[in-house]
Coordinates of C-alpha atoms in Angstrom, one line a residue:
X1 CA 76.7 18.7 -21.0
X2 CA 79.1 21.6 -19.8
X3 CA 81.4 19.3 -18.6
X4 CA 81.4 17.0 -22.0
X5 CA 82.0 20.3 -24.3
X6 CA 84.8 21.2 -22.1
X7 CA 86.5 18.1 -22.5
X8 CA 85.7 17.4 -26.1
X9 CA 87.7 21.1 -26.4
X10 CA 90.5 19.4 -24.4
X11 CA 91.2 16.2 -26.4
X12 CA 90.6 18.5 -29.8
X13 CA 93.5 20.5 -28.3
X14 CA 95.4 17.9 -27.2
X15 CA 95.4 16.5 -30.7
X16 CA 96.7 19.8 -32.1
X17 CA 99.2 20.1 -30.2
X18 CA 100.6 16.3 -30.9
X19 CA 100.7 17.5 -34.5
X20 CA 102.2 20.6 -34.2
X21 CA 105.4 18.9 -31.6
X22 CA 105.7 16.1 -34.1
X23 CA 105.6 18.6 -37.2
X24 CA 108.2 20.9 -35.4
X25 CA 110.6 17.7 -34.7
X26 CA 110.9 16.9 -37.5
X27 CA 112.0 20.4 -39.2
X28 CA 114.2 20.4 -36.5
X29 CA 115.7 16.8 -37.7
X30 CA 115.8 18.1 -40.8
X31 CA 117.7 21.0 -39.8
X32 CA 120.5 18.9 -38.0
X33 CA 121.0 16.7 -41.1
X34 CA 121.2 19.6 -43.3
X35 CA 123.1 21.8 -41.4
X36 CA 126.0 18.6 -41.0
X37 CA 126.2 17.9 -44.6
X38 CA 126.9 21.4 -45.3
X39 CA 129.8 21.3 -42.5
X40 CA 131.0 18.3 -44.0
X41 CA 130.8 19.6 -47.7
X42 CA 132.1 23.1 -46.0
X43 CA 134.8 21.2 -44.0
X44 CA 136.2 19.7 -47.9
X45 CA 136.0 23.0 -49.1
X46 CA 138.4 24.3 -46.5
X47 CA 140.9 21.4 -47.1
X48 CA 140.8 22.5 -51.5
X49 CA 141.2 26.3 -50.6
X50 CA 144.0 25.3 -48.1
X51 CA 145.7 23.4 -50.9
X52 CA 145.1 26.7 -53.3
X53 CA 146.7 28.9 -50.4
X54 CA 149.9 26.6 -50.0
X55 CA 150.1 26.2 -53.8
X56 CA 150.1 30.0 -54.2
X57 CA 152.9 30.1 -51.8
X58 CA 154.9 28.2 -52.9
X59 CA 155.1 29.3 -56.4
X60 CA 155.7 32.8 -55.2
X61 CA 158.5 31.3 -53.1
X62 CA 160.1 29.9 -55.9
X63 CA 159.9 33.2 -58.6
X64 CA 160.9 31.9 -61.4
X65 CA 160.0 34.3 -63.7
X66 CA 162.5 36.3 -65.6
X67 CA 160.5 39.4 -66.8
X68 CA 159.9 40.3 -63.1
X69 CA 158.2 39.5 -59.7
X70 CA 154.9 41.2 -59.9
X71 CA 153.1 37.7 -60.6
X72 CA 155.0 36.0 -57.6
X73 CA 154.3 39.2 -55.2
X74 CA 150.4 38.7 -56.3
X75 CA 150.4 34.9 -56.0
X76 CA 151.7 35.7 -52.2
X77 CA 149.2 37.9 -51.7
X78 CA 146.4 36.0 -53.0
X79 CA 147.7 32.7 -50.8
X80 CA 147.4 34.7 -47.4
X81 CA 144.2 36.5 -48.1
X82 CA 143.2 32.7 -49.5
X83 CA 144.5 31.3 -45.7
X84 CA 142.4 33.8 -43.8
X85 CA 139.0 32.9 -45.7
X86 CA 139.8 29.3 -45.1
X87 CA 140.3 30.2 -41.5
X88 CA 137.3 32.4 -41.1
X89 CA 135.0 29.4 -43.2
X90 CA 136.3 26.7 -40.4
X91 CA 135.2 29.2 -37.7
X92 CA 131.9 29.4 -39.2
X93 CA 131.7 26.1 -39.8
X94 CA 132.7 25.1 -35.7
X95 CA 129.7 27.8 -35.0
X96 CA 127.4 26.1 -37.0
X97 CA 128.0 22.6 -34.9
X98 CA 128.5 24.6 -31.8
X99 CA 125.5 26.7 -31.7
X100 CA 123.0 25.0 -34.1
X101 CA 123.0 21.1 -34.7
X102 CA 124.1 20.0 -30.9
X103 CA 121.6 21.9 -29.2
X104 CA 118.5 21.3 -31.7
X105 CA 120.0 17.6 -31.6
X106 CA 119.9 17.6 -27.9
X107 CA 116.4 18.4 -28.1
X108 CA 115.2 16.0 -30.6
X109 CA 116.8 13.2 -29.0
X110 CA 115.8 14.5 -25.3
X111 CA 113.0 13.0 -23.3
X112 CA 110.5 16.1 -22.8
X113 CA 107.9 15.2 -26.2
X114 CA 108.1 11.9 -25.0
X115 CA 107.1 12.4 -21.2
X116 CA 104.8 14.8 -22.9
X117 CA 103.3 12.4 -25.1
X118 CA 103.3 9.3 -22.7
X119 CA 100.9 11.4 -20.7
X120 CA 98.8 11.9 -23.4
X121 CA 98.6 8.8 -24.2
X122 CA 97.8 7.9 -20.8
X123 CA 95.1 10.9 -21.3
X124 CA 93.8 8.8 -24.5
X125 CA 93.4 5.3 -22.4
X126 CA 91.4 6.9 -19.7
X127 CA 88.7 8.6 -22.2
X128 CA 88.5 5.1 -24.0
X129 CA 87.6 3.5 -20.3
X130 CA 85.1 6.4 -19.6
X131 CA 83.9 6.2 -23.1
X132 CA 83.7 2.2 -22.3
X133 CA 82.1 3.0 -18.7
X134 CA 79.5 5.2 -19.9
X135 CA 77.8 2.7 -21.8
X136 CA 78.0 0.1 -18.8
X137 CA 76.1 2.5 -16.8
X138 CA 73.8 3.1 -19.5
X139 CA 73.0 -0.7 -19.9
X140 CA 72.4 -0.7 -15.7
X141 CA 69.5 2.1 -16.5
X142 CA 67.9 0.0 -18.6
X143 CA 68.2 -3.3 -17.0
X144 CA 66.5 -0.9 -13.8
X145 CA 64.0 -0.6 -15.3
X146 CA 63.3 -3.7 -16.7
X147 CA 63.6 -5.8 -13.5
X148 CA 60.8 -2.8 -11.8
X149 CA 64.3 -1.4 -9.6
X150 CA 65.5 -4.9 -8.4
X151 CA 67.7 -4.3 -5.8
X152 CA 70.5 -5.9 -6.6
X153 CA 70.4 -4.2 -9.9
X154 CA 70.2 -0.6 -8.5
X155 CA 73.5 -1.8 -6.6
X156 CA 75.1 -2.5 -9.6
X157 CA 74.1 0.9 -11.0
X158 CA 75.5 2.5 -8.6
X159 CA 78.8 0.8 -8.4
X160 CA 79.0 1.6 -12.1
X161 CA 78.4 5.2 -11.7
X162 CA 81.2 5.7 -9.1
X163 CA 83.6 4.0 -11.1
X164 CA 82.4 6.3 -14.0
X165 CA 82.9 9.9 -11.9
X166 CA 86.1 8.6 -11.0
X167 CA 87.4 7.7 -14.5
X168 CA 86.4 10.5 -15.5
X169 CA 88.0 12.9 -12.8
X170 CA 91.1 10.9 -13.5
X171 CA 90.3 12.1 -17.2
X172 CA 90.0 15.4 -16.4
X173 CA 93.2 15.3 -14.8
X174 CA 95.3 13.7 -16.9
X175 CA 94.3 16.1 -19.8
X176 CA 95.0 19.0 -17.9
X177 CA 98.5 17.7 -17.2
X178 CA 99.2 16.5 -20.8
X179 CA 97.8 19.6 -22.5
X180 CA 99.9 21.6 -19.7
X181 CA 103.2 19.6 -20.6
X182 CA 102.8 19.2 -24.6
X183 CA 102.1 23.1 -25.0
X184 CA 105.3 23.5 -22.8
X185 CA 107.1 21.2 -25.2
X186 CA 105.9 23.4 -27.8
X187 CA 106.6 26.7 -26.7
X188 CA 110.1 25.3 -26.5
X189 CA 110.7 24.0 -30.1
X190 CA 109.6 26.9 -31.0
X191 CA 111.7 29.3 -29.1
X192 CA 114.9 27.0 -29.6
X193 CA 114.2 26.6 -33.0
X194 CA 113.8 30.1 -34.1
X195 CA 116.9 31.0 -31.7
X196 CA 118.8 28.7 -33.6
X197 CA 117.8 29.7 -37.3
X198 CA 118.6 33.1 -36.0
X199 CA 122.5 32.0 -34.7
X200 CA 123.0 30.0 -37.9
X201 CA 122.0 33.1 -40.2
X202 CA 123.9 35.8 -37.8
X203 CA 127.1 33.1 -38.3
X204 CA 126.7 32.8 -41.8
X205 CA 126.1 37.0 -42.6
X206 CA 129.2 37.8 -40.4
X207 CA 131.4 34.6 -42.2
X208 CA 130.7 36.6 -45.7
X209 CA 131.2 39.9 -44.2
X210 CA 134.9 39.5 -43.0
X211 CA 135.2 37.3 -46.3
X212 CA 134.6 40.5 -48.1
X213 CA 136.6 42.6 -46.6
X214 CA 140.0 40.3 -46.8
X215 CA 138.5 40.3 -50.5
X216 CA 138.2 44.1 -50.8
X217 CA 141.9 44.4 -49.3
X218 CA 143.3 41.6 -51.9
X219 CA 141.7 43.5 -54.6
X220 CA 143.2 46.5 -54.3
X221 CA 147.0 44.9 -54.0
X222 CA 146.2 43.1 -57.4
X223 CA 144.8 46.4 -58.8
X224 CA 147.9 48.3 -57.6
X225 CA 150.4 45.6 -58.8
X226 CA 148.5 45.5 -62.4
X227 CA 149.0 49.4 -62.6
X228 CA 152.9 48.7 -62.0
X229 CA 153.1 46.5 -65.1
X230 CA 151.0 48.9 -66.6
X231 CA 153.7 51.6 -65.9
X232 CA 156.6 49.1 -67.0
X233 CA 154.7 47.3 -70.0
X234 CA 155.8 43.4 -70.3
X235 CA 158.8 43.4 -73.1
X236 CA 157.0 40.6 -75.0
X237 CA 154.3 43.0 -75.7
X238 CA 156.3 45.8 -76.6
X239 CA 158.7 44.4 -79.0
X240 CA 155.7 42.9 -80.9
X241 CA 154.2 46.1 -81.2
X242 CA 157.0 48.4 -81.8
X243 CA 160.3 46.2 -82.7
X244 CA 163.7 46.5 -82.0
X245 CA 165.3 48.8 -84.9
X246 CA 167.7 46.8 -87.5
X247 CA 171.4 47.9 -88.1
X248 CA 171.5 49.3 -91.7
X249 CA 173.3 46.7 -94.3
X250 CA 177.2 46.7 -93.6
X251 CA 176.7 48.6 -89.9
X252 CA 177.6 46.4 -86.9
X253 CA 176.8 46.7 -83.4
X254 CA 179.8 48.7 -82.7
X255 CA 179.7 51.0 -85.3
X256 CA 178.3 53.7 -82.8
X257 CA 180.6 55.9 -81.6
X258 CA 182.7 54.0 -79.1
X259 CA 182.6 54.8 -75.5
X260 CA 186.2 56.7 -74.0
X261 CA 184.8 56.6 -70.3
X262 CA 183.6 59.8 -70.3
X263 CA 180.3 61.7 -70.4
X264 CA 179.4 64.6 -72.3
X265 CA 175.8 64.8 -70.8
X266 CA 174.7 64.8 -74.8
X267 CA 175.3 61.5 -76.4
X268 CA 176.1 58.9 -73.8
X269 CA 175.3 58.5 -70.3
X270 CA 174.9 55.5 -67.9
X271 CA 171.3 53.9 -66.6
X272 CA 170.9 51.4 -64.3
X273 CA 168.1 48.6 -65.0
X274 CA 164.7 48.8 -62.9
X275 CA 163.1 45.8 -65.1
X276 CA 164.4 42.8 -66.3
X277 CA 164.5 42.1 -70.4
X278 CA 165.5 38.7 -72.2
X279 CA 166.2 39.7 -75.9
X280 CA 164.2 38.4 -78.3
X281 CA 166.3 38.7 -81.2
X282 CA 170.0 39.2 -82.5
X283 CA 170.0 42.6 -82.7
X284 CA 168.5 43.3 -79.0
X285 CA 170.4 42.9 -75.6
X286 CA 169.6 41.2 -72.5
X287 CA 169.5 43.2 -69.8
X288 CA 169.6 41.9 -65.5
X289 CA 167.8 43.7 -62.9
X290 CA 170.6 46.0 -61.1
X291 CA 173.1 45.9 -64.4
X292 CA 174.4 49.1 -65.7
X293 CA 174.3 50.3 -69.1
X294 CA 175.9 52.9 -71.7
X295 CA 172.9 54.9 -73.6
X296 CA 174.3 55.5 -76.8
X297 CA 171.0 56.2 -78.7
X298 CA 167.5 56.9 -78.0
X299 CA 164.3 56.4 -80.6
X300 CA 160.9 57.7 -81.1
X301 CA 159.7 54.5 -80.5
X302 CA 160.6 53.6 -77.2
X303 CA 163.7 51.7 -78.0
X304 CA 167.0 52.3 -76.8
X305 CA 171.0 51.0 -78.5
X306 CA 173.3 50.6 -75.9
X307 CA 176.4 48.1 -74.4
X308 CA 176.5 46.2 -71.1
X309 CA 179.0 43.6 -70.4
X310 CA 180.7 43.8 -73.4
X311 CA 177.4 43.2 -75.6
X312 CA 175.6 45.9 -77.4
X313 CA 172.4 45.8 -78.9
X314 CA 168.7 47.1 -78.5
X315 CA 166.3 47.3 -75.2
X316 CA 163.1 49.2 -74.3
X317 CA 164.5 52.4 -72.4
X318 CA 161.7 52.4 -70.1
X319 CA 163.6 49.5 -68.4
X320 CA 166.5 52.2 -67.6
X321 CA 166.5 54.9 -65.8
X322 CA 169.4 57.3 -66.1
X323 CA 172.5 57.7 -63.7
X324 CA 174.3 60.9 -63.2
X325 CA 176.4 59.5 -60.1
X326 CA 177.9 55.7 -60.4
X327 CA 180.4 54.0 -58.7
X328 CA 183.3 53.4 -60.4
X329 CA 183.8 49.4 -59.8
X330 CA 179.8 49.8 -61.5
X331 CA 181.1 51.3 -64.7
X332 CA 183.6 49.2 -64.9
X333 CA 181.4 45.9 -65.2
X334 CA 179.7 47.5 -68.6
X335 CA 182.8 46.6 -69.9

């Protein structure tokens, strides 16, 4: 009775663990498929934000803004720190093939469950011909005693019986292997598996990490360049907030006091132009970055009159800034 227990406990076992290596096969199937559609999805992903990048790039390349460069400095900018995420998201994405799908694949496809379970199997055909056994020797008891212990029959009996303490040896052994080889199978799905899970969130944690920090650094070049146009407002804005003052009826752009080519440090001086200005209207004056201009008059309102290359007419003085020393050839092309 002893022995039967014991083995009843050994094929309960065995049947446990068939379900728990079939159950952890296939979470790690599902693992492979899932992890490859997100390279693949991942892997398009990379090929848009490359696009982004190189689009970036090459509009910053090109400038051609005339109110200034801070957009194209930006768009630069944002197209490197664009390249490097796309870089570090194909890395991650080479980890997650590298260290997660092929080894979990390996083992799903690999030939240890299936030795395990061919012994078992094995296992299983053995009980079913001591099961079968059993009741052969059983029907050689009763036939014993019905023939008053013919000999012949107590032959047979014991034939019978020796074939059943083999079987069952056999039995014995074979579940001892299989339970020995499917709990090995085991222990390794479940290592690999949780090693693996592990890797893939350890890629993913330090893919979002360096992420943030080439965001962090790209933020804080678009905040600075923001605060630049802050400091030098866009003209657009200003000249709808504050326009250009109008000539009085009957005054003309050159009714100021014309310039003799000298300075008095009180009415005129020159300033050379930091920020680019397209006029707006008839009575305001284009200005280039680098040109050189004669301040003639200054208002309250952020608005300067002045001439450069022969034109005269309204600009936001903040675009200037004031030069006490100028070449000569510079002067000359004011005029």
């Amino acid at each position: 009775m002893a022995s039967d227990e014991a083995e009843l406990q050994q094929h309960q076992k065995l049947e446990k663990l068939y379900i728990s290596t079939r159950a952890a096969k296939h979470l790690q199937r599902d693992i492979v498929r899932g992890v490859e559609g997100h390279i693949v999805t991942g892997s398009k992903q990379v090929e848009i934000g490359t696009k982004l990048s190189e689009d970036s790039k090459k509009y910053s390349s090109e400038n051609t803004c005339t109110s200034g460069g801070t957009l194209s400095k930006v768009a630069l900018s944002f197209s490197s720190a664009r390249a490097q995420m796309e870089k570090e998201h194909d890395c991650y994405l080479r980890t997650l093939g590298t260290q997660v799908t092929e080894p979990l694949r390996a083992m799903v496809v690999g030939s240890a469950l299936e030795d395990a379970r061919h012994l078992a199997q094995r296992y299983d055909r053995v009980r079913q011909e001591v099961e079968a056994q059993a009741i052969e020797v059983a029907r050689c008891h009763a036939r014993v005693r019905e023939t008053n212990n013919s000999s012949d029959i107590t032959l047979k009996l014991e034939a019978a019986e020796m074939k059943l303490n083999e079987l069952k040896s056999n039995m014995v052994t074979l579940g001892k292997e299989a339970t020995s080889a499917m709990a090995a199978v085991e222990h390794q799905q479940q290592r690999l598996t949780l090693q693996r899970l592990i890797a893939m969130v350890e890629a993913e944690r330090s893919y979002h990490q360096h992420v943030l920090q080439i965001l962090d650094q790209l933020e804080q070049e678009m905040l600075s360049a923001r605060q630049q146009t802050e400091v030098f407002p866009n003209p657009a804005r200003d000249t709808r907030s504050n326009p250009a003052p109008a000539y009085n009826e009957g005054e003309n752009l050159s009714a100021s006091k014309p310039y003799d080519g000298s300075f008095d440090g009180t009415e005129y001086f020159l300033g050379e132009v930091i920020q680019p200005y397209q006029a707006e209207s008839d009575v305001e004056l284009t200005l280039a970055l680098g040109d050189y201009v004669v301040v003639r008059k200054v208002t309250n309102h952020g608005w300067a009159e002045g001439e450069c290359k022969g034109e005269a007419g309204w600009f936001p003085f903040e675009f200037v800034e004031r030069r006490d020393r100028v070449l000569a050839s510079k002067v000359a092309e004011v005029f």
